[in-house]
Amino acid sequence: MAVTTRTLSATEKKHWWLTNRKIVEKYIKDARSLIATQDQSEIASALNLVDAALAISPRFDQALELRARALLYLRRFKEVADMLQDYIPSLRMGNDDSSSSSSSSSSSSSSDTSSQQLSREGVKLLSSSSESPVRDHSFKCFSVSDLKKKVMAGLCKTCDKEGQWRYLVLGEACCHLGLMEDAMVLLQTGKRIASAAFRRESVCWSEDSFYVTNIPFSGDSTNAPPSTPPRTLLADSESVAQLLGHIKFLLRRRAAALAALDAGLYSEAIRHFSKIVDGRRSAPQSFLAECYMHRASAHRSAGRIAESIADCNRTLALDPTCIQALETRASLFETIRCLPDSLHDLEHLKLLYNSILRDRKLPGPAWKRHNVRYREIPGKLCALTIKIQELKQRLASGETGNVDYYALIGVRRGCSRSELERAHLLLSLRHKPDKATGFIERCELADERDVESVKERVKMSSLLLYRLVQKGYTNVMGNIMDEEAAEKQRKKAALQALEAQKEKANEAAAELNKVVESNSTQMSQNRSMVSSSTVNPAVFQGVFCRDLTVVGNLLSQAGFNRSMPVKYEALSC
């Protein structure tokens, strides 16, 4: 009786397992047909069927592949990355590096801890029979971190056929999420694995089997004939090649821009980053945010404050939790002595630091990249608190109205009206609030539902910057007008002084003319008196030459030094 009961229970268990398997296969078949329609609503229904199949069989590879591809069709790239994050190379390598750094720090503190960690790695490498007290001491223990890096970076040559889809699907998702290096490694690895599988399977194919047809998914072995090439190579090879070309182009352009930025060639760096963000082909959201942040640093180094603030605004619109953008924009506002805006950004940054310490992790998913480490947050928070207190004291002392609008607009002090108008026109055209959302058209958002929120953040920040520029233009133009009025007053005073000097000179000249006229009148009178007192000159015509010497001697002896008119006719003798 007991034997019969056991047999019935075993039969029931077997029948239950077969029933679940049939249900899963039906779900997968229906989901595959729905996905083939490439309609959004049908794909969403297929995703529900796949989730039901995974609830019954969580590790069924065909169901996992269908779910990943359905999420990819629906452009839900974050969910694909969360689903397959164990295959992201940078995430795995970062975890290995953090574990190795923690192990090295613990080994420097105590040798017992390091020996325990080495023993853990040794236990992972040994078989189950090694749990006995007697172990083979000749076995050499080694760290598995390097092996993990090679495997997760796609350097492992062996891969099961069922897992080939993970590299291509995850690579495309990583590309749309801005993880360009990871996407390139994953796509190249998937392409290499697919090519190797194609070469292995093509050995037994006939010449008639090389035709392009509708190839089912790689896990579907019921409907596909064994002589058809893999779907991955035929259907995805062209798209993978185009995607890889685009990724390599963006990475080369960014490498050139970063090299120019490190070399101090800020105009060259700005040109390269502008070609990325203003390109005709769209780029991923996080990649564009990173490029805007680097271009903001280049603008800041080149002295273009308004341009740098605008790029920080775009970065924060795409990534509100970007710590570097908040720090840079707060520093820029402090540079131009716009202390309220700087204090606002620092308060926002403090809230972000507090939330990081509360959640015990950096914001965003595990695969998101940050320019700061978690262990640096407490020190940064202490320095930030001191900075906030300093700014509050400066505001309390009344240091609010001396904003450096010249540095904001990018003109020198004492500039002309034409220089200010030209700089203001360029800034107004570039940062007009109506055109501030234009860059979103060239941005591929990770989630299309975030479009409205991104636009709202861009409009708000651009409107604040535009108002600040207009206020700066009014202030600087007022200073220029005051300087022009003062210059006119100085010119008028100088002209009046010159006219006064001219009048004095004219008066002096008139007086001199009067003196000269009086002297000439007196001289003419003297001449008439001398001419009237003289005798008829005919008397002297005969004896003038003879007695001229005698007369001269007599006059010199008498001390007569006055002029004496002489007619030239007297010399004719």
Coordinates of C-alpha atoms in Angstrom, one line a residue:
M1 CA 0.0 0.0 0.0
A2 CA 2.8 2.3 0.9
V3 CA 4.6 1.5 -2.4
T4 CA 1.4 2.3 -4.4
T5 CA 1.0 5.7 -2.6
R6 CA 4.6 6.6 -3.4
T7 CA 4.1 5.7 -7.0
L8 CA 0.9 7.9 -7.3
S9 CA 2.6 10.8 -5.6
A10 CA 5.5 10.6 -8.0
T11 CA 3.1 10.4 -11.0
E12 CA 1.3 13.5 -9.8
K13 CA 4.5 15.4 -9.4
K14 CA 5.6 14.4 -12.9
H15 CA 2.3 15.3 -14.3
W16 CA 2.4 18.7 -12.5
W17 CA 5.9 19.4 -13.9
L18 CA 4.8 18.5 -17.4
T19 CA 1.8 20.7 -17.1
N20 CA 3.8 23.7 -16.1
R21 CA 6.3 23.1 -18.9
K22 CA 3.4 23.1 -21.4
I23 CA 2.0 26.3 -20.0
V24 CA 5.4 28.0 -20.2
E25 CA 5.9 26.9 -23.8
K26 CA 2.5 28.2 -24.7
Y27 CA 3.2 31.5 -23.1
I28 CA 6.6 31.7 -24.9
K29 CA 5.0 30.8 -28.3
D30 CA 2.3 33.4 -27.9
A31 CA 4.7 36.1 -26.8
R32 CA 7.0 35.4 -29.7
S33 CA 4.2 35.8 -32.2
L34 CA 3.1 39.1 -30.5
I35 CA 6.6 40.5 -30.6
A36 CA 6.9 39.6 -34.3
T37 CA 4.2 42.2 -35.0
Q38 CA 6.5 45.0 -33.7
D39 CA 3.5 46.9 -32.3
Q40 CA 3.9 48.6 -29.0
S41 CA 0.7 47.4 -27.5
E42 CA 1.2 43.8 -28.7
I43 CA 4.8 43.8 -27.3
A44 CA 3.5 45.1 -23.9
S45 CA 1.0 42.1 -23.9
A46 CA 3.9 39.8 -24.8
L47 CA 5.9 41.1 -21.9
N48 CA 3.0 40.2 -19.6
L49 CA 3.0 36.7 -21.0
V50 CA 6.7 36.4 -20.5
D51 CA 6.5 37.6 -16.9
A52 CA 3.9 34.9 -16.3
A53 CA 6.2 32.3 -17.8
L54 CA 9.1 33.5 -15.6
A55 CA 6.9 33.3 -12.5
I56 CA 6.6 29.6 -13.2
S57 CA 10.1 29.0 -14.5
P58 CA 12.4 31.9 -13.3
R59 CA 15.6 30.7 -15.0
F60 CA 14.1 29.7 -18.4
D61 CA 16.6 31.2 -20.9
Q62 CA 14.1 31.6 -23.7
A63 CA 11.7 33.6 -21.5
L64 CA 14.6 35.7 -20.3
E65 CA 15.6 36.5 -23.8
L66 CA 12.1 37.4 -24.9
R67 CA 11.7 39.6 -21.9
A68 CA 15.0 41.5 -22.6
R69 CA 14.1 41.9 -26.2
A70 CA 10.6 43.1 -25.4
L71 CA 12.0 45.7 -23.0
L72 CA 14.4 46.8 -25.7
Y73 CA 11.6 47.2 -28.3
L74 CA 9.7 49.3 -25.7
R75 CA 12.8 51.4 -25.1
R76 CA 12.9 50.6 -21.4
F77 CA 16.7 50.4 -21.4
K78 CA 17.1 50.9 -17.6
E79 CA 15.1 47.7 -16.9
V80 CA 17.3 45.8 -19.4
A81 CA 20.4 47.0 -17.6
D82 CA 18.9 46.2 -14.2
M83 CA 18.0 42.7 -15.5
L84 CA 21.4 42.0 -16.9
Q85 CA 23.6 44.2 -14.7
D86 CA 25.8 41.2 -13.8
Y87 CA 27.1 41.3 -17.4
I88 CA 28.1 45.0 -17.5
P89 CA 31.9 45.0 -17.6
S90 CA 32.5 48.3 -15.7
L91 CA 30.2 47.4 -12.9
R92 CA 31.8 44.0 -12.3
M93 CA 35.3 45.5 -12.6
G94 CA 34.4 48.3 -10.2
N95 CA 33.0 45.8 -7.7
D96 CA 36.2 43.8 -8.0
D97 CA 38.4 46.9 -7.6
S98 CA 36.4 48.0 -4.5
S99 CA 36.7 44.5 -3.0
S100 CA 40.4 44.4 -3.7
S101 CA 40.9 47.8 -2.3
S102 CA 38.9 47.0 0.8
S103 CA 40.9 43.7 1.2
S104 CA 44.2 45.6 0.8
S105 CA 43.2 48.2 3.4
S106 CA 42.1 45.5 5.8
S107 CA 45.4 43.6 5.2
S108 CA 47.4 46.7 6.0
S109 CA 45.4 46.9 9.3
S110 CA 45.7 43.3 10.4
S111 CA 47.3 40.2 8.8
D112 CA 44.6 37.9 10.2
T113 CA 41.9 39.5 8.1
S114 CA 43.9 39.2 4.9
S115 CA 44.5 35.5 5.6
Q116 CA 40.8 35.0 6.1
Q117 CA 40.0 36.6 2.8
L118 CA 42.6 34.5 1.0
S119 CA 41.1 31.4 2.6
R120 CA 37.7 32.4 1.4
E121 CA 39.0 32.7 -2.2
G122 CA 40.7 29.3 -1.7
V123 CA 37.4 27.8 -0.5
K124 CA 35.7 29.0 -3.7
L125 CA 38.3 27.3 -5.9
L126 CA 38.3 24.0 -4.0
S127 CA 35.8 21.2 -4.6
S128 CA 33.2 20.1 -2.0
S129 CA 35.5 17.2 -0.9
S130 CA 38.0 19.8 0.3
E131 CA 35.7 20.6 3.3
S132 CA 37.4 17.9 5.2
P133 CA 40.0 18.9 7.8
V134 CA 42.8 17.3 5.8
R135 CA 43.7 19.5 2.8
D136 CA 46.3 19.4 0.1
H137 CA 48.9 22.0 1.1
S138 CA 50.5 21.8 -2.3
F139 CA 47.5 23.6 -3.8
K140 CA 48.4 27.1 -4.8
C141 CA 45.7 29.7 -4.0
F142 CA 45.3 32.7 -6.3
S143 CA 43.0 35.7 -6.5
V144 CA 40.0 35.4 -8.9
S145 CA 39.6 39.1 -9.5
D146 CA 41.7 39.1 -12.6
L147 CA 39.8 36.2 -13.9
K148 CA 36.5 37.9 -13.3
K149 CA 37.7 41.0 -15.1
K150 CA 38.6 39.1 -18.2
V151 CA 35.4 37.1 -18.2
M152 CA 33.1 40.0 -17.6
A153 CA 35.0 42.3 -20.1
G154 CA 34.3 39.8 -22.9
L155 CA 37.7 38.3 -23.1
C156 CA 36.6 34.8 -22.4
K157 CA 36.5 32.7 -25.5
T158 CA 34.1 30.0 -24.4
C159 CA 30.4 30.9 -24.0
D160 CA 27.3 28.7 -24.1
K161 CA 25.0 29.1 -27.1
E162 CA 22.0 30.0 -25.0
G163 CA 23.7 33.1 -23.5
Q164 CA 24.8 34.7 -26.8
W165 CA 21.8 37.1 -26.9
R166 CA 22.8 38.7 -23.6
Y167 CA 25.8 40.5 -25.1
L168 CA 24.0 42.1 -28.0
V169 CA 20.8 43.0 -26.2
L170 CA 22.7 44.4 -23.2
G171 CA 25.2 46.2 -25.5
E172 CA 22.5 48.0 -27.3
A173 CA 20.8 49.0 -24.0
C174 CA 24.2 50.2 -22.6
C175 CA 24.7 52.3 -25.7
H176 CA 21.3 54.0 -25.2
L177 CA 22.1 54.5 -21.5
G178 CA 25.4 56.3 -22.3
L179 CA 27.7 53.5 -21.2
M180 CA 29.7 53.7 -24.4
E181 CA 32.8 51.7 -23.4
D182 CA 30.6 48.9 -22.0
A183 CA 28.4 48.9 -25.1
M184 CA 31.5 48.6 -27.4
V185 CA 32.9 45.7 -25.4
L186 CA 29.6 43.8 -25.2
L187 CA 28.7 44.3 -28.9
Q188 CA 32.2 43.3 -30.0
T189 CA 32.0 40.2 -27.8
G190 CA 28.6 39.3 -29.0
K191 CA 29.6 39.8 -32.6
R192 CA 32.7 37.6 -32.1
I193 CA 30.8 34.8 -30.4
A194 CA 28.1 34.9 -33.1
S195 CA 30.8 34.7 -35.9
A196 CA 32.4 31.8 -34.1
A197 CA 29.1 30.0 -33.8
F198 CA 28.4 30.7 -37.5
R199 CA 31.7 29.2 -38.5
R200 CA 31.2 26.1 -36.4
E201 CA 27.7 25.5 -37.7
S202 CA 28.5 26.3 -41.3
V203 CA 30.7 23.3 -41.6
C204 CA 27.8 20.9 -41.9
W205 CA 25.6 23.1 -44.1
S206 CA 24.8 22.5 -47.7
E207 CA 25.0 25.1 -50.4
D208 CA 21.1 25.4 -50.5
S209 CA 20.9 26.4 -46.8
F210 CA 22.6 29.8 -47.3
Y211 CA 19.6 32.0 -47.8
V212 CA 18.1 34.9 -45.9
T213 CA 14.7 34.2 -44.3
N214 CA 12.8 35.0 -41.3
I215 CA 14.9 33.4 -38.6
P216 CA 13.3 32.7 -35.2
F217 CA 14.9 33.5 -31.9
S218 CA 18.1 31.7 -30.9
G219 CA 16.3 29.6 -28.3
D220 CA 13.5 28.4 -30.6
S221 CA 14.5 24.9 -31.6
T222 CA 11.1 23.5 -32.4
N223 CA 10.2 25.6 -35.5
A224 CA 13.6 26.3 -37.0
P225 CA 15.4 23.8 -39.2
P226 CA 18.8 22.8 -38.1
S227 CA 20.4 24.0 -41.3
T228 CA 19.5 27.7 -40.9
P229 CA 22.2 30.3 -39.9
P230 CA 21.9 31.9 -36.5
R231 CA 19.5 34.9 -36.3
T232 CA 22.1 37.0 -34.5
L233 CA 24.5 37.0 -37.4
L234 CA 22.1 37.5 -40.2
A235 CA 19.5 39.9 -38.7
D236 CA 21.7 41.9 -36.3
S237 CA 25.1 42.0 -38.0
E238 CA 24.4 45.2 -40.0
S239 CA 22.7 47.1 -37.1
V240 CA 25.5 46.0 -34.7
A241 CA 28.2 47.2 -37.2
Q242 CA 26.4 50.6 -37.6
L243 CA 26.0 51.0 -33.8
L244 CA 29.6 50.1 -33.2
G245 CA 30.7 52.7 -35.8
H246 CA 28.6 55.4 -34.1
I247 CA 30.0 54.4 -30.7
K248 CA 33.6 54.5 -31.8
F249 CA 33.1 57.9 -33.5
L250 CA 31.7 59.4 -30.3
L251 CA 34.5 57.9 -28.2
R252 CA 37.2 59.2 -30.6
R253 CA 35.7 62.7 -30.6
R254 CA 35.4 62.7 -26.8
A255 CA 39.0 61.5 -26.4
A256 CA 40.2 64.3 -28.7
A257 CA 38.2 66.9 -26.7
L258 CA 39.5 65.6 -23.4
A259 CA 43.1 65.6 -24.7
A260 CA 42.7 69.2 -25.8
L261 CA 41.2 70.2 -22.4
D262 CA 44.1 68.6 -20.6
A263 CA 46.6 70.3 -22.8
G264 CA 45.1 73.7 -22.1
L265 CA 43.7 74.2 -25.7
Y266 CA 40.3 75.3 -24.5
S267 CA 39.0 76.6 -27.8
E268 CA 39.9 73.3 -29.5
A269 CA 38.2 71.3 -26.7
I270 CA 35.0 73.4 -27.0
R271 CA 35.0 72.8 -30.7
H272 CA 35.2 69.0 -30.3
F273 CA 32.5 68.9 -27.6
S274 CA 30.3 71.2 -29.7
K275 CA 30.6 68.7 -32.6
I276 CA 29.3 66.0 -30.3
V277 CA 26.4 67.8 -28.7
D278 CA 25.4 69.6 -31.9
G279 CA 25.7 66.6 -34.2
R280 CA 23.0 65.5 -36.6
R281 CA 22.7 62.1 -35.1
S282 CA 21.3 61.9 -31.6
A283 CA 23.4 60.8 -28.6
P284 CA 22.5 59.2 -25.3
Q285 CA 21.3 61.3 -22.4
S286 CA 24.0 60.5 -19.9
F287 CA 26.8 60.7 -22.6
L288 CA 25.5 64.2 -23.6
A289 CA 25.4 65.3 -19.9
E290 CA 29.0 64.2 -19.5
C291 CA 30.0 66.2 -22.6
Y292 CA 28.1 69.3 -21.5
M293 CA 29.9 69.1 -18.1
H294 CA 33.3 68.9 -19.7
R295 CA 32.5 71.7 -22.1
A296 CA 31.4 73.8 -19.1
S297 CA 34.9 73.2 -17.6
A298 CA 36.5 74.3 -20.9
H299 CA 34.3 77.5 -21.0
R300 CA 35.2 78.3 -17.4
S301 CA 38.9 77.9 -18.1
A302 CA 38.5 80.2 -21.1
G303 CA 36.7 82.9 -19.0
R304 CA 33.3 82.5 -20.6
I305 CA 31.2 82.5 -17.4
A306 CA 27.7 82.7 -19.0
E307 CA 28.5 79.8 -21.5
S308 CA 29.8 77.7 -18.6
I309 CA 26.6 78.3 -16.5
A310 CA 24.4 77.4 -19.5
D311 CA 26.2 74.1 -20.0
C312 CA 25.9 73.4 -16.2
N313 CA 22.1 74.1 -16.6
R314 CA 21.9 71.6 -19.4
T315 CA 23.8 69.0 -17.5
L316 CA 21.5 69.4 -14.4
A317 CA 18.5 69.2 -16.7
L318 CA 19.6 65.9 -18.0
D319 CA 21.0 64.6 -14.7
P320 CA 19.6 66.5 -11.6
T321 CA 22.0 64.5 -9.3
C322 CA 25.2 65.5 -11.0
I323 CA 27.4 66.6 -8.1
Q324 CA 30.1 68.1 -10.3
A325 CA 27.6 70.3 -12.2
L326 CA 26.2 71.7 -8.9
E327 CA 29.7 72.4 -7.5
T328 CA 30.9 74.1 -10.8
R329 CA 27.8 76.3 -11.0
A330 CA 28.0 77.3 -7.4
S331 CA 31.6 78.3 -7.9
L332 CA 30.8 80.3 -11.0
F333 CA 28.1 82.2 -9.2
E334 CA 30.5 82.9 -6.4
T335 CA 33.1 84.1 -8.9
I336 CA 30.8 86.8 -10.2
R337 CA 29.7 87.5 -6.6
C338 CA 26.1 86.4 -7.2
L339 CA 26.0 85.0 -3.7
P340 CA 22.2 84.1 -3.4
D341 CA 22.3 81.8 -6.4
S342 CA 25.6 80.2 -5.2
L343 CA 24.1 79.6 -1.8
H344 CA 21.0 78.0 -3.4
D345 CA 23.2 75.5 -5.3
L346 CA 25.2 74.7 -2.2
E347 CA 22.1 74.1 -0.2
H348 CA 20.9 71.7 -3.0
L349 CA 24.2 70.0 -2.9
K350 CA 24.0 69.6 0.9
L351 CA 20.6 67.9 0.6
L352 CA 22.0 65.6 -2.0
Y353 CA 24.9 64.6 0.3
N354 CA 22.5 64.0 3.2
S355 CA 20.3 61.8 1.0
I356 CA 23.4 59.8 -0.1
L357 CA 24.5 59.3 3.5
R358 CA 20.9 58.3 4.5
D359 CA 20.5 55.8 1.7
R360 CA 24.1 54.6 2.1
K361 CA 24.7 54.6 -1.6
L362 CA 25.2 57.1 -4.5
P363 CA 22.0 58.2 -6.3
G364 CA 20.8 56.2 -9.3
P365 CA 21.1 52.6 -10.2
A366 CA 24.2 50.5 -9.5
W367 CA 25.5 50.8 -13.0
K368 CA 25.4 54.6 -13.1
R369 CA 28.8 56.3 -13.2
H370 CA 29.7 59.0 -10.7
N371 CA 32.7 61.3 -10.4
V372 CA 32.8 60.9 -6.6
R373 CA 33.1 58.0 -4.3
Y374 CA 30.9 57.2 -1.4
R375 CA 33.7 57.4 1.2
E376 CA 34.5 61.0 0.1
I377 CA 31.0 62.3 0.9
P378 CA 31.4 62.9 4.7
G379 CA 34.5 65.0 4.2
K380 CA 32.9 66.9 1.3
L381 CA 29.8 67.5 3.5
C382 CA 31.9 69.1 6.3
A383 CA 33.7 71.4 3.9
L384 CA 30.3 72.3 2.3
T385 CA 28.8 73.2 5.6
I386 CA 31.7 75.6 6.4
K387 CA 31.3 77.2 2.9
I388 CA 27.6 77.7 3.4
Q389 CA 28.1 79.4 6.8
E390 CA 30.7 81.7 5.2
L391 CA 28.3 82.7 2.4
K392 CA 25.5 83.4 4.9
Q393 CA 27.8 85.7 6.8
R394 CA 28.7 87.6 3.7
L395 CA 25.1 88.0 2.8
A396 CA 24.2 89.1 6.3
S397 CA 26.9 91.8 6.1
G398 CA 25.1 93.3 3.0
E399 CA 27.4 91.9 0.2
T400 CA 24.6 91.4 -2.3
G401 CA 24.6 94.2 -4.9
N402 CA 28.2 94.2 -6.2
V403 CA 27.7 91.5 -8.9
D404 CA 30.5 91.4 -11.5
Y405 CA 28.4 91.7 -14.6
Y406 CA 31.4 92.4 -16.8
A407 CA 32.7 88.9 -16.1
L408 CA 29.3 87.4 -16.7
I409 CA 28.8 89.0 -20.1
G410 CA 32.5 88.6 -21.0
V411 CA 33.5 92.2 -21.6
R412 CA 36.4 94.3 -20.1
R413 CA 35.9 97.2 -17.8
G414 CA 35.8 100.4 -19.7
C415 CA 34.5 98.8 -22.8
S416 CA 32.7 100.7 -25.5
R417 CA 29.0 100.7 -26.2
S418 CA 29.5 98.7 -29.4
E419 CA 31.5 96.0 -27.7
L420 CA 28.8 95.6 -25.0
E421 CA 26.0 95.5 -27.6
R422 CA 27.8 92.8 -29.6
A423 CA 28.5 90.6 -26.6
H424 CA 24.9 91.0 -25.3
L425 CA 23.4 90.2 -28.7
L426 CA 25.4 86.9 -28.9
L427 CA 24.4 85.9 -25.4
S428 CA 20.8 86.7 -26.0
L429 CA 20.7 84.7 -29.2
R430 CA 22.4 81.7 -27.7
H431 CA 20.5 81.6 -24.4
K432 CA 17.1 82.7 -25.4
P433 CA 14.5 80.8 -23.3
D434 CA 12.4 79.9 -26.3
K435 CA 15.3 78.1 -27.9
A436 CA 16.8 76.6 -24.7
T437 CA 15.0 73.2 -25.3
G438 CA 16.4 72.8 -28.8
F439 CA 19.2 70.5 -27.7
I440 CA 16.7 67.9 -26.4
E441 CA 15.9 67.1 -30.1
R442 CA 19.5 65.8 -30.4
C443 CA 19.3 63.9 -27.1
E444 CA 18.1 60.3 -26.8
L445 CA 16.5 60.1 -23.4
A446 CA 16.7 56.9 -21.5
D447 CA 13.0 57.2 -20.7
E448 CA 10.7 59.1 -23.0
R449 CA 8.4 59.9 -20.0
D450 CA 11.1 62.2 -18.7
V451 CA 10.8 64.6 -21.7
E452 CA 8.4 67.1 -20.0
S453 CA 10.4 67.2 -16.7
V454 CA 13.7 67.8 -18.6
K455 CA 12.0 70.6 -20.6
E456 CA 10.7 72.3 -17.5
R457 CA 14.1 72.2 -15.8
V458 CA 15.8 73.6 -18.9
K459 CA 13.2 76.4 -19.3
M460 CA 13.5 77.5 -15.7
S461 CA 17.3 77.5 -15.5
S462 CA 17.6 79.3 -18.9
L463 CA 15.1 81.9 -17.9
L464 CA 17.0 82.7 -14.7
L465 CA 20.3 83.0 -16.7
Y466 CA 18.6 85.2 -19.4
R467 CA 17.2 87.5 -16.8
L468 CA 20.6 87.7 -15.1
V469 CA 22.2 88.6 -18.5
Q470 CA 19.6 91.3 -19.2
K471 CA 20.1 92.8 -15.7
G472 CA 23.9 92.7 -16.3
Y473 CA 23.4 94.4 -19.7
T474 CA 21.3 97.2 -18.1
N475 CA 23.9 97.7 -15.3
V476 CA 26.9 97.8 -17.6
M477 CA 25.1 100.0 -20.1
G478 CA 24.2 102.4 -17.3
N479 CA 27.9 102.5 -16.3
I480 CA 28.9 103.2 -19.9
M481 CA 26.3 106.0 -20.2
D482 CA 27.6 107.5 -16.9
E483 CA 31.1 107.4 -18.3
E484 CA 30.1 108.9 -21.5
A485 CA 28.3 111.7 -19.7
A486 CA 31.3 112.3 -17.5
E487 CA 33.5 112.3 -20.6
K488 CA 31.3 114.9 -22.3
Q489 CA 31.4 117.1 -19.2
R490 CA 35.2 116.8 -19.2
K491 CA 35.4 117.8 -22.8
K492 CA 33.0 120.7 -22.3
A493 CA 35.1 122.0 -19.4
A494 CA 38.2 121.6 -21.4
L495 CA 36.6 123.5 -24.3
Q496 CA 35.6 126.3 -22.1
A497 CA 39.0 126.5 -20.6
L498 CA 40.5 126.7 -24.1
E499 CA 38.1 129.4 -25.1
A500 CA 39.0 131.4 -22.0
Q501 CA 42.7 131.1 -22.9
K502 CA 41.9 132.2 -26.4
E503 CA 40.1 135.3 -25.1
K504 CA 43.0 136.2 -22.8
A505 CA 45.4 135.7 -25.7
N506 CA 43.3 138.0 -27.9
E507 CA 43.2 140.6 -25.2
A508 CA 47.0 140.5 -24.8
A509 CA 47.4 140.8 -28.5
A510 CA 45.1 143.8 -28.6
E511 CA 47.0 145.5 -25.9
L512 CA 50.3 144.7 -27.7
N513 CA 48.8 146.2 -30.9
K514 CA 47.9 149.3 -29.1
V515 CA 51.4 149.7 -27.7
V516 CA 52.9 149.1 -31.1
E517 CA 50.6 151.7 -32.7
S518 CA 51.4 154.2 -30.0
N519 CA 55.1 153.6 -30.5
S520 CA 54.8 153.9 -34.3
T521 CA 52.9 157.1 -33.8
Q522 CA 55.5 158.5 -31.6
M523 CA 58.3 157.5 -34.0
S524 CA 56.5 159.1 -36.9
Q525 CA 56.2 162.3 -34.9
N526 CA 59.9 162.2 -34.0
R527 CA 60.7 161.7 -37.6
S528 CA 58.6 164.7 -38.6
M529 CA 60.2 166.8 -36.0
V530 CA 63.7 165.9 -37.2
S531 CA 62.8 166.4 -40.8
S532 CA 61.3 169.9 -40.0
S533 CA 64.4 170.9 -38.0
T534 CA 66.9 170.2 -40.7
V535 CA 68.1 172.7 -43.4
N536 CA 67.5 172.4 -47.0
P537 CA 69.3 169.2 -48.2
A538 CA 70.6 171.0 -51.3
V539 CA 73.2 172.8 -49.2
F540 CA 74.8 169.5 -48.2
Q541 CA 75.0 168.0 -51.6
G542 CA 78.4 169.4 -52.4
V543 CA 80.1 169.1 -49.1
F544 CA 78.4 165.9 -47.7
C545 CA 81.0 163.5 -48.8
R546 CA 83.8 165.7 -47.7
D547 CA 82.5 166.6 -44.2
L548 CA 80.8 163.2 -43.4
T549 CA 83.6 162.0 -41.2
V550 CA 83.9 165.2 -39.3
V551 CA 80.1 165.3 -38.6
G552 CA 80.2 161.7 -37.4
N553 CA 83.0 162.4 -35.0
L554 CA 81.3 165.4 -33.6
L555 CA 78.1 163.5 -33.0
S556 CA 79.8 160.7 -31.2
Q557 CA 81.6 163.1 -29.0
A558 CA 78.4 164.9 -28.1
G559 CA 76.7 161.6 -27.2
F560 CA 73.9 162.0 -29.8
N561 CA 72.6 158.4 -30.3
R562 CA 69.2 159.1 -31.9
S563 CA 68.4 158.2 -35.5
M564 CA 68.9 160.9 -38.1
P565 CA 67.0 160.8 -41.4
V566 CA 69.2 161.0 -44.4
K567 CA 68.1 161.2 -48.0
Y568 CA 69.8 159.0 -50.5
E569 CA 70.1 161.9 -53.0
A570 CA 73.0 163.2 -50.7
L571 CA 75.1 160.2 -51.8
S572 CA 75.0 161.1 -55.4
C573 CA 78.0 163.5 -55.3

